């Protein structure tokens, strides 16, 4: 899968993505990660990319021309018009479902804004998806782009090794993941739950499912309504 990240800070994005699992997948060619410096496409002799907003107001806006130039350079090179995600707190919330859906795309462009945002006219022409990573405001779209590239990439087949691709993850079926334990059997006086040492797979499965339900109820009750619990599980939950 090919990612093209349009940004004023290409080193920040590439440095953040070069490590660990995503870095390895890029090295083996499963992923192509490319940051395009918007400033390189400014037609201004000083490579200026921002200006004051019409109508007044605080801060500077990224101008349409260099953003469009950077976008066009990708489109012309690859000969296609992929989906283009604009990272913005005004977008819809990014979810695990989005990560899975975007992972089906052969190419994806991510557009990172800075300063007070980007001239609306170029967004109208290039952005296909307006996406936020949460209800808070960051200084730029680079961290959100990195978050999205990470979450999408791990859904691309082969990016996670067998060791890393668990059969169950948080948000699967709208439940959070159950608690996990490794060696030693006792640490700080806390024992690993007996069932996990029992070797009884059916009981372990039941215990994990129940722990997922309890954890979701406690930490993310908003998710539980969509978790599709069986009648038996709902009955059990009333009793705990
Ligand atoms: N840019 C600034 N804040 C953001 C957020 N919360 N999500 C996506 N892009 C952003």
PDB file of C-alpha atoms and ligand atoms in Angstrom:
ATOM      1  CA  UNK A   1       0.000   0.000   0.000  1.00  0.00           C
ATOM      2  CA  UNK A   2       1.256   3.475  -0.897  1.00  0.00           C
ATOM      3  CA  UNK A   3       0.998   6.468   1.451  1.00  0.00           C
ATOM      4  CA  UNK A   4       1.700   9.999   0.243  1.00  0.00           C
ATOM      5  CA  UNK A   5       1.840  12.506   3.087  1.00  0.00           C
ATOM      6  CA  UNK A   6       1.664  16.177   2.131  1.00  0.00           C
ATOM      7  CA  UNK A   7       3.316  18.191   4.905  1.00  0.00           C
ATOM      8  CA  UNK A   8       5.543  21.120   5.807  1.00  0.00           C
ATOM      9  CA  UNK A   9       7.524  18.806   8.111  1.00  0.00           C
ATOM     10  CA  UNK A  10       8.515  15.722   6.125  1.00  0.00           C
ATOM     11  CA  UNK A  11      11.336  14.704   8.521  1.00  0.00           C
ATOM     12  CA  UNK A  12       8.946  14.650  11.468  1.00  0.00           C
ATOM     13  CA  UNK A  13       6.602  12.267   9.674  1.00  0.00           C
ATOM     14  CA  UNK A  14       9.296  10.023   8.201  1.00  0.00           C
ATOM     15  CA  UNK A  15      11.312   9.852  11.434  1.00  0.00           C
ATOM     16  CA  UNK A  16       8.197   8.812  13.312  1.00  0.00           C
ATOM     17  CA  UNK A  17       7.273   6.079  10.852  1.00  0.00           C
ATOM     18  CA  UNK A  18      10.696   4.592  10.192  1.00  0.00           C
ATOM     19  CA  UNK A  19      10.807   2.575  13.412  1.00  0.00           C
ATOM     20  CA  UNK A  20       9.401  -0.724  14.627  1.00  0.00           C
ATOM     21  CA  UNK A  21       6.645  -2.579  12.793  1.00  0.00           C
ATOM     22  CA  UNK A  22       5.736   0.110  10.272  1.00  0.00           C
ATOM     23  CA  UNK A  23       9.397   0.789   9.503  1.00  0.00           C
ATOM     24  CA  UNK A  24      10.021  -2.904   8.892  1.00  0.00           C
ATOM     25  CA  UNK A  25       7.015  -3.158   6.552  1.00  0.00           C
ATOM     26  CA  UNK A  26       8.317  -0.165   4.597  1.00  0.00           C
ATOM     27  CA  UNK A  27      11.736  -1.772   4.330  1.00  0.00           C
ATOM     28  CA  UNK A  28      10.334  -5.046   3.026  1.00  0.00           C
ATOM     29  CA  UNK A  29       8.232  -3.171   0.459  1.00  0.00           C
ATOM     30  CA  UNK A  30       4.803  -4.022   1.865  1.00  0.00           C
ATOM     31  CA  UNK A  31       4.326  -0.305   2.431  1.00  0.00           C
ATOM     32  CA  UNK A  32       5.562   2.691   0.504  1.00  0.00           C
ATOM     33  CA  UNK A  33       5.770   5.736   2.772  1.00  0.00           C
ATOM     34  CA  UNK A  34       6.552   9.064   1.185  1.00  0.00           C
ATOM     35  CA  UNK A  35       6.421  12.559   2.647  1.00  0.00           C
ATOM     36  CA  UNK A  36       6.058  15.379   0.125  1.00  0.00           C
ATOM     37  CA  UNK A  37       7.260  18.781   1.274  1.00  0.00           C
ATOM     38  CA  UNK A  38       4.529  21.299   0.433  1.00  0.00           C
ATOM     39  CA  UNK A  39       7.085  24.109   0.588  1.00  0.00           C
ATOM     40  CA  UNK A  40       8.891  22.635  -2.445  1.00  0.00           C
ATOM     41  CA  UNK A  41       5.804  23.467  -4.524  1.00  0.00           C
ATOM     42  CA  UNK A  42       5.490  27.132  -3.586  1.00  0.00           C
ATOM     43  CA  UNK A  43       5.738  29.361  -6.657  1.00  0.00           C
ATOM     44  CA  UNK A  44       6.813  32.239  -4.409  1.00  0.00           C
ATOM     45  CA  UNK A  45      10.487  33.165  -4.731  1.00  0.00           C
ATOM     46  CA  UNK A  46      10.922  32.992  -0.961  1.00  0.00           C
ATOM     47  CA  UNK A  47       9.066  29.634  -0.814  1.00  0.00           C
ATOM     48  CA  UNK A  48       6.377  31.227   1.301  1.00  0.00           C
ATOM     49  CA  UNK A  49       3.418  28.933   2.023  1.00  0.00           C
ATOM     50  CA  UNK A  50       1.212  30.973   4.363  1.00  0.00           C
ATOM     51  CA  UNK A  51      -0.584  34.305   4.497  1.00  0.00           C
ATOM     52  CA  UNK A  52      -3.107  36.288   6.556  1.00  0.00           C
ATOM     53  CA  UNK A  53      -6.766  35.248   6.493  1.00  0.00           C
ATOM     54  CA  UNK A  54      -9.178  37.542   4.640  1.00  0.00           C
ATOM     55  CA  UNK A  55     -11.603  39.131   7.091  1.00  0.00           C
ATOM     56  CA  UNK A  56      -8.986  39.233   9.834  1.00  0.00           C
ATOM     57  CA  UNK A  57      -8.466  36.926  12.758  1.00  0.00           C
ATOM     58  CA  UNK A  58      -5.567  35.319  14.518  1.00  0.00           C
ATOM     59  CA  UNK A  59      -2.740  33.456  12.825  1.00  0.00           C
ATOM     60  CA  UNK A  60      -1.797  32.501   9.323  1.00  0.00           C
ATOM     61  CA  UNK A  61      -3.375  30.186   6.781  1.00  0.00           C
ATOM     62  CA  UNK A  62      -1.666  27.784   4.422  1.00  0.00           C
ATOM     63  CA  UNK A  63      -2.247  29.043   0.903  1.00  0.00           C
ATOM     64  CA  UNK A  64      -3.995  27.052  -1.795  1.00  0.00           C
ATOM     65  CA  UNK A  65      -1.267  27.157  -4.463  1.00  0.00           C
ATOM     66  CA  UNK A  66       1.553  25.163  -2.789  1.00  0.00           C
ATOM     67  CA  UNK A  67      -0.877  22.610  -1.364  1.00  0.00           C
ATOM     68  CA  UNK A  68      -2.413  22.079  -4.787  1.00  0.00           C
ATOM     69  CA  UNK A  69       1.029  21.863  -6.407  1.00  0.00           C
ATOM     70  CA  UNK A  70       2.134  19.159  -3.960  1.00  0.00           C
ATOM     71  CA  UNK A  71      -1.127  17.245  -4.479  1.00  0.00           C
ATOM     72  CA  UNK A  72      -0.914  17.488  -8.285  1.00  0.00           C
ATOM     73  CA  UNK A  73       2.672  16.235  -8.255  1.00  0.00           C
ATOM     74  CA  UNK A  74       1.475  12.974  -6.692  1.00  0.00           C
ATOM     75  CA  UNK A  75      -1.591  12.604  -8.936  1.00  0.00           C
ATOM     76  CA  UNK A  76       0.445  13.173 -12.084  1.00  0.00           C
ATOM     77  CA  UNK A  77       3.167  10.762 -11.029  1.00  0.00           C
ATOM     78  CA  UNK A  78       0.906   7.865 -10.077  1.00  0.00           C
ATOM     79  CA  UNK A  79      -1.750   8.534 -12.731  1.00  0.00           C
ATOM     80  CA  UNK A  80      -4.656   8.053 -10.317  1.00  0.00           C
ATOM     81  CA  UNK A  81      -6.713  10.151  -7.906  1.00  0.00           C
ATOM     82  CA  UNK A  82      -6.681   8.285  -4.590  1.00  0.00           C
ATOM     83  CA  UNK A  83      -8.717   9.227  -1.556  1.00  0.00           C
ATOM     84  CA  UNK A  84      -7.206  12.211   0.212  1.00  0.00           C
ATOM     85  CA  UNK A  85      -7.601  12.475   3.982  1.00  0.00           C
ATOM     86  CA  UNK A  86      -7.407  15.960   5.474  1.00  0.00           C
ATOM     87  CA  UNK A  87      -6.494  15.712   9.165  1.00  0.00           C
ATOM     88  CA  UNK A  88      -8.648  18.239  11.009  1.00  0.00           C
ATOM     89  CA  UNK A  89     -10.412  18.570  14.362  1.00  0.00           C
ATOM     90  CA  UNK A  90     -13.484  19.464  12.264  1.00  0.00           C
ATOM     91  CA  UNK A  91     -13.577  15.971  10.748  1.00  0.00           C
ATOM     92  CA  UNK A  92     -15.470  12.870  11.775  1.00  0.00           C
ATOM     93  CA  UNK A  93     -13.796  10.706  14.417  1.00  0.00           C
ATOM     94  CA  UNK A  94     -11.285   8.120  13.191  1.00  0.00           C
ATOM     95  CA  UNK A  95     -12.191   4.565  14.242  1.00  0.00           C
ATOM     96  CA  UNK A  96     -10.857   1.035  13.889  1.00  0.00           C
ATOM     97  CA  UNK A  97     -13.426   0.522  11.130  1.00  0.00           C
ATOM     98  CA  UNK A  98     -11.841   3.393   9.179  1.00  0.00           C
ATOM     99  CA  UNK A  99      -8.424   1.804   9.676  1.00  0.00           C
ATOM    100  CA  UNK A 100      -9.735  -1.428   8.136  1.00  0.00           C
ATOM    101  CA  UNK A 101     -11.585   0.328   5.311  1.00  0.00           C
ATOM    102  CA  UNK A 102      -8.676   2.565   4.293  1.00  0.00           C
ATOM    103  CA  UNK A 103      -6.351  -0.465   4.346  1.00  0.00           C
ATOM    104  CA  UNK A 104      -8.275  -1.754   1.293  1.00  0.00           C
ATOM    105  CA  UNK A 105      -7.090   1.219  -0.795  1.00  0.00           C
ATOM    106  CA  UNK A 106      -3.997   0.788  -2.992  1.00  0.00           C
ATOM    107  CA  UNK A 107      -2.996   4.440  -2.489  1.00  0.00           C
ATOM    108  CA  UNK A 108      -3.839   7.098   0.055  1.00  0.00           C
ATOM    109  CA  UNK A 109      -2.938  10.765   0.330  1.00  0.00           C
ATOM    110  CA  UNK A 110      -2.835  12.420   3.756  1.00  0.00           C
ATOM    111  CA  UNK A 111      -2.852  16.190   3.910  1.00  0.00           C
ATOM    112  CA  UNK A 112      -1.403  17.854   7.015  1.00  0.00           C
ATOM    113  CA  UNK A 113      -2.387  21.414   7.815  1.00  0.00           C
ATOM    114  CA  UNK A 114      -0.419  23.779  10.002  1.00  0.00           C
ATOM    115  CA  UNK A 115      -0.929  27.243  11.415  1.00  0.00           C
ATOM    116  CA  UNK A 116      -4.643  28.073  11.490  1.00  0.00           C
ATOM    117  CA  UNK A 117      -5.540  25.691   8.674  1.00  0.00           C
ATOM    118  CA  UNK A 118      -5.687  25.650   4.886  1.00  0.00           C
ATOM    119  CA  UNK A 119      -7.460  27.882   2.366  1.00  0.00           C
ATOM    120  CA  UNK A 120     -10.920  26.347   1.954  1.00  0.00           C
ATOM    121  CA  UNK A 121     -10.816  26.446  -1.859  1.00  0.00           C
ATOM    122  CA  UNK A 122      -8.044  23.892  -2.215  1.00  0.00           C
ATOM    123  CA  UNK A 123      -9.647  21.604   0.354  1.00  0.00           C
ATOM    124  CA  UNK A 124     -12.805  21.601  -1.778  1.00  0.00           C
ATOM    125  CA  UNK A 125     -10.744  20.355  -4.714  1.00  0.00           C
ATOM    126  CA  UNK A 126      -8.522  17.729  -3.084  1.00  0.00           C
ATOM    127  CA  UNK A 127      -9.949  16.433   0.217  1.00  0.00           C
ATOM    128  CA  UNK A 128     -12.260  13.418   0.023  1.00  0.00           C
ATOM    129  CA  UNK A 129     -12.322  12.651   3.783  1.00  0.00           C
ATOM    130  CA  UNK A 130     -12.171  15.075   6.724  1.00  0.00           C
ATOM    131  CA  UNK A 131     -10.950  13.121   9.723  1.00  0.00           C
ATOM    132  CA  UNK A 132     -10.191  13.965  13.354  1.00  0.00           C
ATOM    133  CA  UNK A 133      -8.243  11.769  15.783  1.00  0.00           C
ATOM    134  CA  UNK A 134     -10.063  13.169  18.814  1.00  0.00           C
ATOM    135  CA  UNK A 135     -11.751  16.165  20.357  1.00  0.00           C
ATOM    136  CA  UNK A 136      -8.668  18.245  21.077  1.00  0.00           C
ATOM    137  CA  UNK A 137      -6.602  20.602  18.956  1.00  0.00           C
ATOM    138  CA  UNK A 138      -3.021  19.823  17.917  1.00  0.00           C
ATOM    139  CA  UNK A 139      -0.543  22.238  16.370  1.00  0.00           C
ATOM    140  CA  UNK A 140      -0.607  20.427  13.045  1.00  0.00           C
ATOM    141  CA  UNK A 141      -1.847  17.438  11.115  1.00  0.00           C
ATOM    142  CA  UNK A 142       1.448  15.517  11.237  1.00  0.00           C
ATOM    143  CA  UNK A 143       0.764  13.549  14.424  1.00  0.00           C
ATOM    144  CA  UNK A 144      -2.772  12.664  13.285  1.00  0.00           C
ATOM    145  CA  UNK A 145      -1.387  11.556   9.902  1.00  0.00           C
ATOM    146  CA  UNK A 146       1.173   9.357  11.665  1.00  0.00           C
ATOM    147  CA  UNK A 147      -1.517   7.907  13.915  1.00  0.00           C
ATOM    148  CA  UNK A 148      -3.679   7.082  10.906  1.00  0.00           C
ATOM    149  CA  UNK A 149      -0.824   5.625   8.835  1.00  0.00           C
ATOM    150  CA  UNK A 150       0.072   3.383  11.781  1.00  0.00           C
ATOM    151  CA  UNK A 151      -3.472   2.184  12.423  1.00  0.00           C
ATOM    152  CA  UNK A 152      -4.207   1.642   8.711  1.00  0.00           C
ATOM    153  CA  UNK A 153      -0.870  -0.065   7.982  1.00  0.00           C
ATOM    154  CA  UNK A 154      -1.288  -2.720  10.652  1.00  0.00           C
ATOM    155  CA  UNK A 155      -4.498  -3.748   8.872  1.00  0.00           C
ATOM    156  CA  UNK A 156      -2.612  -4.347   5.605  1.00  0.00           C
ATOM    157  CA  UNK A 157      -2.082  -8.109   5.220  1.00  0.00           C
ATOM    158  CA  UNK A 158       1.456  -9.150   6.168  1.00  0.00           C
ATOM    159  CA  UNK A 159       2.384  -5.986   8.077  1.00  0.00           C
ATOM    160  CA  UNK A 160       1.832  -7.666  11.422  1.00  0.00           C
ATOM    161  CA  UNK A 161       3.838 -10.832  11.823  1.00  0.00           C
ATOM    162  CA  UNK A 162       2.122 -13.936  13.219  1.00  0.00           C
ATOM    163  CA  UNK A 163       3.430 -13.015  16.660  1.00  0.00           C
ATOM    164  CA  UNK A 164       1.803  -9.606  16.522  1.00  0.00           C
ATOM    165  CA  UNK A 165      -1.535 -10.281  14.886  1.00  0.00           C
ATOM    166  CA  UNK A 166      -3.647 -11.470  17.779  1.00  0.00           C
ATOM    167  CA  UNK A 167      -6.915 -13.146  16.961  1.00  0.00           C
ATOM    168  CA  UNK A 168      -8.706 -10.719  19.271  1.00  0.00           C
ATOM    169  CA  UNK A 169      -8.106  -6.999  19.634  1.00  0.00           C
ATOM    170  CA  UNK A 170      -9.831  -4.118  21.317  1.00  0.00           C
ATOM    171  CA  UNK A 171     -12.862  -2.846  19.348  1.00  0.00           C
ATOM    172  CA  UNK A 172     -13.505  -6.204  17.742  1.00  0.00           C
ATOM    173  CA  UNK A 173     -17.240  -6.670  18.094  1.00  0.00           C
ATOM    174  CA  UNK A 174     -17.252  -3.349  19.993  1.00  0.00           C
ATOM    175  CA  UNK A 175     -15.544  -4.858  23.037  1.00  0.00           C
ATOM    176  CA  UNK A 176     -12.244  -3.915  24.661  1.00  0.00           C
ATOM    177  CA  UNK A 177      -9.534  -6.520  24.960  1.00  0.00           C
ATOM    178  CA  UNK A 178      -9.329  -8.695  28.095  1.00  0.00           C
ATOM    179  CA  UNK A 179      -6.413  -8.279  30.570  1.00  0.00           C
ATOM    180  CA  UNK A 180      -3.222 -10.231  29.805  1.00  0.00           C
ATOM    181  CA  UNK A 181      -0.424 -11.623  31.966  1.00  0.00           C
ATOM    182  CA  UNK A 182       3.086 -12.949  31.393  1.00  0.00           C
ATOM    183  CA  UNK A 183       5.782 -14.423  33.638  1.00  0.00           C
ATOM    184  CA  UNK A 184       6.284 -14.547  36.585  1.00  0.00           C
ATOM    185  CA  UNK A 185       3.171 -16.214  38.008  1.00  0.00           C
ATOM    186  CA  UNK A 186       3.334 -13.867  40.982  1.00  0.00           C
ATOM    187  CA  UNK A 187       4.544 -10.257  40.992  1.00  0.00           C
ATOM    188  CA  UNK A 188       4.192  -7.705  43.835  1.00  0.00           C
ATOM    189  CA  UNK A 189       1.999 -10.259  45.602  1.00  0.00           C
ATOM    190  CA  UNK A 190      -0.404 -10.372  42.633  1.00  0.00           C
ATOM    191  CA  UNK A 191      -1.133 -13.794  41.158  1.00  0.00           C
ATOM    192  CA  UNK A 192      -2.022 -14.584  37.565  1.00  0.00           C
ATOM    193  CA  UNK A 193      -5.681 -15.732  37.517  1.00  0.00           C
ATOM    194  CA  UNK A 194      -5.827 -19.519  38.015  1.00  0.00           C
ATOM    195  CA  UNK A 195      -7.911 -20.151  34.916  1.00  0.00           C
ATOM    196  CA  UNK A 196      -5.058 -18.921  32.673  1.00  0.00           C
ATOM    197  CA  UNK A 197      -2.731 -21.552  34.148  1.00  0.00           C
ATOM    198  CA  UNK A 198      -5.312 -24.326  33.869  1.00  0.00           C
ATOM    199  CA  UNK A 199      -4.700 -25.245  30.248  1.00  0.00           C
ATOM    200  CA  UNK A 200      -8.496 -25.531  29.867  1.00  0.00           C
ATOM    201  CA  UNK A 201      -9.056 -23.696  26.601  1.00  0.00           C
ATOM    202  CA  UNK A 202     -12.830 -23.490  26.751  1.00  0.00           C
ATOM    203  CA  UNK A 203     -12.741 -22.000  30.268  1.00  0.00           C
ATOM    204  CA  UNK A 204     -10.016 -19.567  29.257  1.00  0.00           C
ATOM    205  CA  UNK A 205     -12.100 -18.435  26.297  1.00  0.00           C
ATOM    206  CA  UNK A 206     -15.164 -17.902  28.484  1.00  0.00           C
ATOM    207  CA  UNK A 207     -13.153 -16.025  31.119  1.00  0.00           C
ATOM    208  CA  UNK A 208     -11.598 -13.744  28.504  1.00  0.00           C
ATOM    209  CA  UNK A 209     -14.948 -12.971  26.913  1.00  0.00           C
ATOM    210  CA  UNK A 210     -16.389 -12.110  30.337  1.00  0.00           C
ATOM    211  CA  UNK A 211     -13.399  -9.926  31.175  1.00  0.00           C
ATOM    212  CA  UNK A 212     -13.827  -8.099  27.869  1.00  0.00           C
ATOM    213  CA  UNK A 213     -17.457  -7.443  28.668  1.00  0.00           C
ATOM    214  CA  UNK A 214     -16.685  -6.233  32.203  1.00  0.00           C
ATOM    215  CA  UNK A 215     -13.851  -4.015  31.062  1.00  0.00           C
ATOM    216  CA  UNK A 216     -15.980  -2.479  28.318  1.00  0.00           C
ATOM    217  CA  UNK A 217     -18.816  -1.844  30.762  1.00  0.00           C
ATOM    218  CA  UNK A 218     -16.420  -0.168  33.182  1.00  0.00           C
ATOM    219  CA  UNK A 219     -14.307   1.878  30.790  1.00  0.00           C
ATOM    220  CA  UNK A 220     -16.387   2.332  27.638  1.00  0.00           C
ATOM    221  CA  UNK A 221     -20.064   1.845  28.474  1.00  0.00           C
ATOM    222  CA  UNK A 222     -20.887   3.719  25.255  1.00  0.00           C
ATOM    223  CA  UNK A 223     -19.504   0.771  23.252  1.00  0.00           C
ATOM    224  CA  UNK A 224     -21.344  -1.938  25.131  1.00  0.00           C
ATOM    225  CA  UNK A 225     -24.737  -1.147  23.615  1.00  0.00           C
ATOM    226  CA  UNK A 226     -23.394  -2.162  20.180  1.00  0.00           C
ATOM    227  CA  UNK A 227     -21.480  -5.214  21.380  1.00  0.00           C
ATOM    228  CA  UNK A 228     -24.246  -7.697  20.572  1.00  0.00           C
ATOM    229  CA  UNK A 229     -24.139  -9.645  23.850  1.00  0.00           C
ATOM    230  CA  UNK A 230     -26.122 -12.871  23.926  1.00  0.00           C
ATOM    231  CA  UNK A 231     -29.179 -13.079  26.172  1.00  0.00           C
ATOM    232  CA  UNK A 232     -27.176 -15.382  28.435  1.00  0.00           C
ATOM    233  CA  UNK A 233     -24.354 -12.867  28.712  1.00  0.00           C
ATOM    234  CA  UNK A 234     -26.767 -10.047  29.486  1.00  0.00           C
ATOM    235  CA  UNK A 235     -28.278 -12.151  32.242  1.00  0.00           C
ATOM    236  CA  UNK A 236     -24.795 -12.935  33.605  1.00  0.00           C
ATOM    237  CA  UNK A 237     -23.835  -9.260  33.519  1.00  0.00           C
ATOM    238  CA  UNK A 238     -26.846  -8.322  35.651  1.00  0.00           C
ATOM    239  CA  UNK A 239     -25.626 -10.720  38.313  1.00  0.00           C
ATOM    240  CA  UNK A 240     -22.018  -9.438  38.653  1.00  0.00           C
TER     241      UNK A 240
HETATM  242  N1  LIG B   1      -5.187  18.818  13.468  1.00  0.00           N
HETATM  243  C1  LIG B   1      -5.182  19.481  14.653  1.00  0.00           C
HETATM  244  N2  LIG B   1      -5.842  18.811  15.582  1.00  0.00           N
HETATM  245  C2  LIG B   1      -6.299  17.666  15.008  1.00  0.00           C
HETATM  246  C3  LIG B   1      -7.070  16.558  15.463  1.00  0.00           C
HETATM  247  N3  LIG B   1      -7.522  16.474  16.704  1.00  0.00           N
HETATM  248  N4  LIG B   1      -7.350  15.588  14.581  1.00  0.00           N
HETATM  249  C4  LIG B   1      -6.920  15.668  13.316  1.00  0.00           C
HETATM  250  N5  LIG B   1      -6.204  16.678  12.821  1.00  0.00           N
HETATM  251  C5  LIG B   1      -5.891  17.680  13.660  1.00  0.00           C
END
